Short mmCIF file of C-alpha atoms in Angstrom, two decimals:
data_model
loop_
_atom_site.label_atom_id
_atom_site.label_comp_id
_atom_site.label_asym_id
_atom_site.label_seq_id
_atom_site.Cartn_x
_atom_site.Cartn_y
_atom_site.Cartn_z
CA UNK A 12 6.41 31.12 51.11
CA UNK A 13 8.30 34.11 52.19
CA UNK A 14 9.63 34.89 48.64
CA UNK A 15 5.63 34.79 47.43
CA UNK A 16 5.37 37.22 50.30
CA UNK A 17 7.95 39.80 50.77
CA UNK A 18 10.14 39.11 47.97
CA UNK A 19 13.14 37.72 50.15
CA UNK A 20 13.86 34.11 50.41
CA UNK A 21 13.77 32.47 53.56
CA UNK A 22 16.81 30.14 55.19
CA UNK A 23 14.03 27.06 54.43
CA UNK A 24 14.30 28.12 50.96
CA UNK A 25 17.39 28.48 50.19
CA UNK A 26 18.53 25.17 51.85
CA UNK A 27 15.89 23.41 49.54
CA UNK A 28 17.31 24.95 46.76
CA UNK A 29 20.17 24.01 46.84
CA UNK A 30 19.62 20.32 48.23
CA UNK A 31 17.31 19.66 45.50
CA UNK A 32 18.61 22.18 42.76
CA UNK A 33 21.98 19.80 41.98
CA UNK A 34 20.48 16.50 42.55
CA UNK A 35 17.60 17.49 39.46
CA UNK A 36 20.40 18.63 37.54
CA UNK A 37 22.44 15.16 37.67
CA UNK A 38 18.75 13.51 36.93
CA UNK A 39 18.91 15.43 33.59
CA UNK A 40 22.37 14.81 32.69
CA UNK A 41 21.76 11.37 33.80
CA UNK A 42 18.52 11.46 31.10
CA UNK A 43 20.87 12.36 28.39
CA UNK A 44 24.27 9.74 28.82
CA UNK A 45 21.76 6.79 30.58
CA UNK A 46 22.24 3.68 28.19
CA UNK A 47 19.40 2.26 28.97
CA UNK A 48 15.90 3.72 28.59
CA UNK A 49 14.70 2.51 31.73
CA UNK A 50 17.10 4.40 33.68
CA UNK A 51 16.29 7.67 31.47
CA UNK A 52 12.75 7.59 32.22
CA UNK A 53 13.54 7.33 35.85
CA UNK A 54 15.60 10.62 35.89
CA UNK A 55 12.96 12.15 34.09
CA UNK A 56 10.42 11.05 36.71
CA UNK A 57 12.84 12.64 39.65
CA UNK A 58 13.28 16.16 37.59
CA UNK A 59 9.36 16.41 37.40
CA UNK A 60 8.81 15.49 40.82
CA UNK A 61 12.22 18.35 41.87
CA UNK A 62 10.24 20.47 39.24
CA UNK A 63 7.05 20.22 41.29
CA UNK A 64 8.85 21.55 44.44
CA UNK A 65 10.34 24.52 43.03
CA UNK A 66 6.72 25.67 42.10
CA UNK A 67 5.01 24.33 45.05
CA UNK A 68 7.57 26.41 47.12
CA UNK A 69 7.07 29.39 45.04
CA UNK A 70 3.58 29.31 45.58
CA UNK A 71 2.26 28.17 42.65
CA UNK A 72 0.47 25.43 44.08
CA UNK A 73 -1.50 24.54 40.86
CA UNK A 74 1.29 24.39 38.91
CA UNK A 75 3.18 22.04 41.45
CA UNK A 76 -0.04 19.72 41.61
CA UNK A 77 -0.47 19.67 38.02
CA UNK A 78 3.53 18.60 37.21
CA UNK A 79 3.07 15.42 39.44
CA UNK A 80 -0.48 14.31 38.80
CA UNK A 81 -0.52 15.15 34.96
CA UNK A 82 3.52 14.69 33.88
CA UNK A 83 4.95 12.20 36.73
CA UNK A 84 1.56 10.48 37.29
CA UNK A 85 -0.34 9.93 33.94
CA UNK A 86 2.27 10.64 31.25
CA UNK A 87 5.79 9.32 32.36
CA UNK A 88 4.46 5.89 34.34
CA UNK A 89 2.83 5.34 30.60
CA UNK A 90 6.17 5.43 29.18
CA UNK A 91 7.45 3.22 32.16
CA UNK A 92 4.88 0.72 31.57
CA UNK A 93 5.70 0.48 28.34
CA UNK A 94 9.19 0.26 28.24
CA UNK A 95 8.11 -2.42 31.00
CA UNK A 96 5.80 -4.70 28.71
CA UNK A 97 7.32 -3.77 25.24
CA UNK A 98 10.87 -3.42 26.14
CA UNK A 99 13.78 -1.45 23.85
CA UNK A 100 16.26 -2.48 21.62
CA UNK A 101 19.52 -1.70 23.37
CA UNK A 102 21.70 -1.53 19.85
CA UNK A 103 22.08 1.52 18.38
CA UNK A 104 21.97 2.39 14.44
CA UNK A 105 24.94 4.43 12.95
CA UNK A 106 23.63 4.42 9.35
CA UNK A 107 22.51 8.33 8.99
CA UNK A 108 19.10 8.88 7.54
CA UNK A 109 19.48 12.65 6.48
CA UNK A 110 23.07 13.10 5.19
CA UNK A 111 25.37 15.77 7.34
CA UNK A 112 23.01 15.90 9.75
CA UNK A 113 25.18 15.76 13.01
CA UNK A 114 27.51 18.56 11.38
CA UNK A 115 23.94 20.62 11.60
CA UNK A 116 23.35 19.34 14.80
CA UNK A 117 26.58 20.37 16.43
CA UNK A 118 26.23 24.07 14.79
CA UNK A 119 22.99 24.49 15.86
CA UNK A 120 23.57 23.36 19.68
CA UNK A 121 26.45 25.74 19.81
CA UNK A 122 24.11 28.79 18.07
CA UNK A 123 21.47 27.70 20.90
CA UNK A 124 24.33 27.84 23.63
CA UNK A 125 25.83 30.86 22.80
CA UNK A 126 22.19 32.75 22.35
CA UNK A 127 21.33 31.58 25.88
CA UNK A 128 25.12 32.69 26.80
CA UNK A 129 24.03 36.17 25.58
CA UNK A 130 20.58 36.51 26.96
CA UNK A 131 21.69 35.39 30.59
CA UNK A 132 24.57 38.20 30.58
CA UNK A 133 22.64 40.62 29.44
CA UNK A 134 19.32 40.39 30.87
CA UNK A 135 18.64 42.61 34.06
CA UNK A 136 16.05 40.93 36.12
CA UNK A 137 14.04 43.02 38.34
CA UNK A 138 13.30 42.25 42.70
CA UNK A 139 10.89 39.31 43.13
CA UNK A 140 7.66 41.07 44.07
CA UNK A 141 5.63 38.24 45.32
CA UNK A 142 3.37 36.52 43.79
CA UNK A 143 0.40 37.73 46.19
CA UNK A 144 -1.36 40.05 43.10
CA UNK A 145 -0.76 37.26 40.32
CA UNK A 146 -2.81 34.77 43.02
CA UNK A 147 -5.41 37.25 43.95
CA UNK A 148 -8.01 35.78 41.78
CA UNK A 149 -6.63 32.15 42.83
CA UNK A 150 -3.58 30.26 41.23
CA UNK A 151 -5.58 28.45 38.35
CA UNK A 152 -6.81 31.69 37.37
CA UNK A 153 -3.69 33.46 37.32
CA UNK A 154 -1.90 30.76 35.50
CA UNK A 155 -4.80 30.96 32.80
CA UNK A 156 -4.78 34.86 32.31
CA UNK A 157 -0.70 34.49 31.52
CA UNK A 158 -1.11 31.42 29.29
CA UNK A 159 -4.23 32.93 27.06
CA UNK A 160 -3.95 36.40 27.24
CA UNK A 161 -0.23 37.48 27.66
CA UNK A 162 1.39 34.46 26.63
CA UNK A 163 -0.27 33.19 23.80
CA UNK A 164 1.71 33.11 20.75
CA UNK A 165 4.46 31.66 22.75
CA UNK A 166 1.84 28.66 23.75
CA UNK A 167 0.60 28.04 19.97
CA UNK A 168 4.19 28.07 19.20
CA UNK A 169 5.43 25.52 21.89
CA UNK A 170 2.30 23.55 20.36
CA UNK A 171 3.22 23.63 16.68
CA UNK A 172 6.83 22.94 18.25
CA UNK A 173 5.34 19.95 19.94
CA UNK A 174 3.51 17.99 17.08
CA UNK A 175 6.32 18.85 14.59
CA UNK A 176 8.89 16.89 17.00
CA UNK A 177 6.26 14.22 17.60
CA UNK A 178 5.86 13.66 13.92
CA UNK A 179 9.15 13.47 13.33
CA UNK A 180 9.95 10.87 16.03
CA UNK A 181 7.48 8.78 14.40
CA UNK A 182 8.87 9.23 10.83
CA UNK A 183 12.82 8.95 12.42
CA UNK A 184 11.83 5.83 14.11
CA UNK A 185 10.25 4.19 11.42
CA UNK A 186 11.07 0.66 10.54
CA UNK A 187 11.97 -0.02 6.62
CA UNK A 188 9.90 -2.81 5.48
CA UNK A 189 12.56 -5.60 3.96
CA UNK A 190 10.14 -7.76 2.66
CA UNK A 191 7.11 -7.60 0.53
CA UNK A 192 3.98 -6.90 2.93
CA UNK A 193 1.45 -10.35 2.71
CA UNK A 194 -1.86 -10.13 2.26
CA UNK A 195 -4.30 -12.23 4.10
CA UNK A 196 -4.66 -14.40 1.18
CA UNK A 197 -1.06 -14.90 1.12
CA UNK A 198 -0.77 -15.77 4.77
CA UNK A 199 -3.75 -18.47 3.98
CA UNK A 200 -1.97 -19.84 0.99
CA UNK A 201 1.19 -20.26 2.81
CA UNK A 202 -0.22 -22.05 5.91
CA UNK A 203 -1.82 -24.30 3.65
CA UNK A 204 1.14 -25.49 2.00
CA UNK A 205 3.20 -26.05 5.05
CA UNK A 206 0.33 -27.96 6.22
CA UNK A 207 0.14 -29.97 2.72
CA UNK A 208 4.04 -30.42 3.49
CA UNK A 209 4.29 -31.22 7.03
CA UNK A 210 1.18 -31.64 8.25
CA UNK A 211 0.39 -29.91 11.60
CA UNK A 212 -1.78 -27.01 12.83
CA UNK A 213 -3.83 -24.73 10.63
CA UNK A 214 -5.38 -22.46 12.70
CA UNK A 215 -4.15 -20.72 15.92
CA UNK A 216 -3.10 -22.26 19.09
CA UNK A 217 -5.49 -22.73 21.91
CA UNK A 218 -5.24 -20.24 24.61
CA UNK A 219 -3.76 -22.18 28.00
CA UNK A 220 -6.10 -23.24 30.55
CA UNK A 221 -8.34 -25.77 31.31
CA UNK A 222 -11.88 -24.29 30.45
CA UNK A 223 -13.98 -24.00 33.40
CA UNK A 224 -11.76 -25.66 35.85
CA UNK A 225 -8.47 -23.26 35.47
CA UNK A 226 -7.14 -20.25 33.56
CA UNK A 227 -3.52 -20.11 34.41
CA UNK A 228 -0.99 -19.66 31.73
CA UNK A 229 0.95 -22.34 33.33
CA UNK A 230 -1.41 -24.84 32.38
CA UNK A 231 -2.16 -26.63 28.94
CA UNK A 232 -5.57 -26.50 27.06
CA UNK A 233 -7.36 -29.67 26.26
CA UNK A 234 -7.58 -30.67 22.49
CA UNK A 235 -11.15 -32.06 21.06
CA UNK A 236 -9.98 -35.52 22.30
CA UNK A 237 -9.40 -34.92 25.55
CA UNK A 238 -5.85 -34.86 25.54
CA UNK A 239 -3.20 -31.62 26.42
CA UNK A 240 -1.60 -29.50 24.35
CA UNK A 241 1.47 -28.77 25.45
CA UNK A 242 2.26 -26.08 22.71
CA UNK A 243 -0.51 -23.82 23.80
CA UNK A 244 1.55 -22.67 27.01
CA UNK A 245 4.05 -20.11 26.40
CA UNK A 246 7.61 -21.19 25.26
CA UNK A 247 8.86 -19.25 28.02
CA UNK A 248 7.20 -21.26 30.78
CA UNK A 249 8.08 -24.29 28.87
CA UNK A 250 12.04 -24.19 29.21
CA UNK A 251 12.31 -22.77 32.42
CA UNK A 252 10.17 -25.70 33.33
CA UNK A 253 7.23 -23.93 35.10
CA UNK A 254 4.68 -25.52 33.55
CA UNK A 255 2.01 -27.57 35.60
CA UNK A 256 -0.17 -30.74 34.44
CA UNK A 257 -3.59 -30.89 34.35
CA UNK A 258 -3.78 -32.97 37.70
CA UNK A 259 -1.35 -30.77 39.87
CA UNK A 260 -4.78 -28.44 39.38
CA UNK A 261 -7.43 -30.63 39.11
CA UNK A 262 -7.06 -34.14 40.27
CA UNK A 263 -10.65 -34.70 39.72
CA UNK A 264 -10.70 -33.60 35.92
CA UNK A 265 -7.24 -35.46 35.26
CA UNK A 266 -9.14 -38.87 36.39
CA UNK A 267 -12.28 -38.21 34.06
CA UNK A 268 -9.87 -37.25 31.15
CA UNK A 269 -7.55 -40.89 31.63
CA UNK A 270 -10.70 -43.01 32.17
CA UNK A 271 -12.57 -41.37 29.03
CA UNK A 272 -9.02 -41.61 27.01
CA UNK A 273 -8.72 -45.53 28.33
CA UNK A 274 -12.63 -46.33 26.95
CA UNK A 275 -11.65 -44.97 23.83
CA UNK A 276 -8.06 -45.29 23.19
CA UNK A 277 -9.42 -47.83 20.45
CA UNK A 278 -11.52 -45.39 18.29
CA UNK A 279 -9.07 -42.35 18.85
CA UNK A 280 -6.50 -44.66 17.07
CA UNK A 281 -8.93 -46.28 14.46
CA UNK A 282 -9.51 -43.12 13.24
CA UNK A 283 -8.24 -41.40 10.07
CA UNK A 284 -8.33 -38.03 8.33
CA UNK A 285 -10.58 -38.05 5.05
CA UNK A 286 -9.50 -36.34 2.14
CA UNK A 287 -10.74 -33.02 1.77
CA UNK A 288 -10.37 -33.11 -1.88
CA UNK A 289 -7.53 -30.28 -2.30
CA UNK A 290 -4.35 -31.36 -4.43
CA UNK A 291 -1.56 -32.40 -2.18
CA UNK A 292 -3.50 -32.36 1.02
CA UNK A 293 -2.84 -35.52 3.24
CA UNK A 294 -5.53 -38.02 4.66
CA UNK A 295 -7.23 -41.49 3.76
CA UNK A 296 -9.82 -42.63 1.12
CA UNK A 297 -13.18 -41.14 1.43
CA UNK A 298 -15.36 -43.70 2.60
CA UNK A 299 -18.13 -45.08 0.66
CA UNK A 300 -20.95 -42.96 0.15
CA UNK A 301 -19.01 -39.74 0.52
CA UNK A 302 -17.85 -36.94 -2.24
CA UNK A 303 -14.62 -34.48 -1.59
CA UNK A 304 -14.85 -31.11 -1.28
CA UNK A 305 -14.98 -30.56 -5.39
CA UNK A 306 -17.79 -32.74 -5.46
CA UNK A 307 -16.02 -35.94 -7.67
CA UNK A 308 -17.19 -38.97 -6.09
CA UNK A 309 -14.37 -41.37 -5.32
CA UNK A 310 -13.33 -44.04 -8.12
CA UNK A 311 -13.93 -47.23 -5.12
CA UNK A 312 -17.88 -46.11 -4.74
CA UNK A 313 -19.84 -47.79 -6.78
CA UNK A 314 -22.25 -46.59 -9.19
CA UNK A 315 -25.10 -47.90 -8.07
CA UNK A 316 -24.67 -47.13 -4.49
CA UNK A 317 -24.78 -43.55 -5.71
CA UNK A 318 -27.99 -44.50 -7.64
CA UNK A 319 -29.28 -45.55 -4.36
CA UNK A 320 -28.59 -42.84 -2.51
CA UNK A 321 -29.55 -40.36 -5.09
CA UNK A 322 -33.42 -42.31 -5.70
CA UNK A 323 -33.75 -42.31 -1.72
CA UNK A 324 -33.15 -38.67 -1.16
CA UNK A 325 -35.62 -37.98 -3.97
CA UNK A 326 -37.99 -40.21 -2.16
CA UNK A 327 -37.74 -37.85 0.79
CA UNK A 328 -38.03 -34.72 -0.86
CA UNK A 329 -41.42 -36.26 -2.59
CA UNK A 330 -42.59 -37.06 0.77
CA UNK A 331 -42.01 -33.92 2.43
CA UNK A 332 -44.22 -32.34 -0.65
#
């Protein structure tokens, strides 16, 4: 603090300058030629954190507490997690979006460097004064009087600066769509044929789990007949063969599930699909005394069973009267 004080720098200072002064400035190289994103986010992380000593040091204790908890705590372990869960494409694309672009890039880098050249020769910095009349009305304050008062325009432009490079991250990165986007209908129509096809699974897979007894991912759900379904853990699990059964989890429920699959192995397999109707869709012969879906009653009924049926429920409707 003796800087903040007097407006020398103490021995302390100087040694933690220069201990932690290089190693933030390999952390941003190392942000810029990292091949992996991981690894870029971490350097980033360690120049916040270096940042948040220099101003901590310097005095500027809200400053300091604000780079860790809001940048390093909140904003960069977002990114991490993300990177974590979502992961990043390691390829890179060399097809240029905006013609002649890098030829602009490399004349405006060395416009930047030679402007920054120029302003670091020529500028005359006064003595450090301290920072003990900036912090009279506490650091918070201070920092707020430069930001909105003094500093303004420079803030709102930082801002517009801000959102103009967010939006066009989000354009740059932009996938091109290669096929035509599907409607909902579409989706519908197409599971239906593959299931007129092939047969299978309309609707989604089961989430894994035994209901009520277990919810591990590890474990396979139970179908309407008692039986597992082995699809419903993840594929992952599956080949690096980490799934479970149902009685390395539940002995108990494994037992009730064989004897109530042995008692009725005979109507589980005496049992058919009926037709719903819909051209191309598989299954039996209604039964007698059925109609499909478009309500044409099947050519093996017989008239007057329908006649039968028909004359009772009209009974029962004149009853209920």
């Amino acid at each position: 603090m003796t800087l903040a004080e007097t407006g020398v720098t103490s021995t302390g200072e100087q040694v933690f300058f220069w201990v932690v002064a290089p190693l933030a400035v390999l952390a941003a190289l190392g942000l810029l030629f990292a091949r992996k994103a991981m690894y870029a986010a971490m350097c980033v992380v360690f120049v916040m954190i270096a940042l948040a000593g220099f101003y901590i040091v310097q005095e500027a204790i809200f400053l300091g507490v604000a780079q860790i908890v809001v940048y390093t705590g909140a904003i960069m372990m977002l990114f991490l997690f993300v990177l974590m869960l979502v992961g990043v494409d390691a390829s890179d694309s060399v097809v240029e979006t905006l013609k002649g672009q890098r030829w602009i890039g490399f004349v405006g880098g060395a416009g930047l460097i030679a402007l920054v050249a120029a302003v670091g020769l020529r500028a005359a910095l006064p003595a450090p004064r301290g920072l003990e009349a900036a912090n009279a009305d506490t650091n918070p304050v201070g920092v707020a009087r430069l930001l909105f008062s003094d500093y303004v325009v420079a803030m709102e432009a930082a801002g517009v600066l801000l959102v103009t490079a967010a939006v066009g991250a989000v354009v740059l990165t932009r996938a091109e769509r290669l096929r035509k986007r599907s409607t909902q209908r579409d989706v519908a129509e197409a599971k239906m044929a593959a299931y007129a096809a092939e047969g299978g699974r309309i609707r989604s897979l089961p989430a894994p789990g035994v209901y009520a007894r277990h919810n591990a991912a590890d474990v396979p759900a139970l179908g309407a007949d008692g039986r597992p379904i082995d699809e419903s853990v993840p594929r992952v699990l599956r080949i690096r063969g980490q799934q479970r059964s149902i009685a390395s989890v539940s002995p108990e429920l494994a037992a009730e599930l064989a004897t109530s699959t042995s008692s009725h192995a005979g109507d589980l397999g005496a049992r058919s699909v009926t037709q719903s109707g819909m051209p191309g869709m598989p299954g039996t012969t209604p039964a007698p005394g059925t109609e499909t879906v478009d309500g044409e009653v099947p050519t093996s009924q017989s008239t007057e069973d329908t006649d039968t049926k028909r004359a009772r429920v009209a009974d029962q409707q004149e009853e209920q009267r």
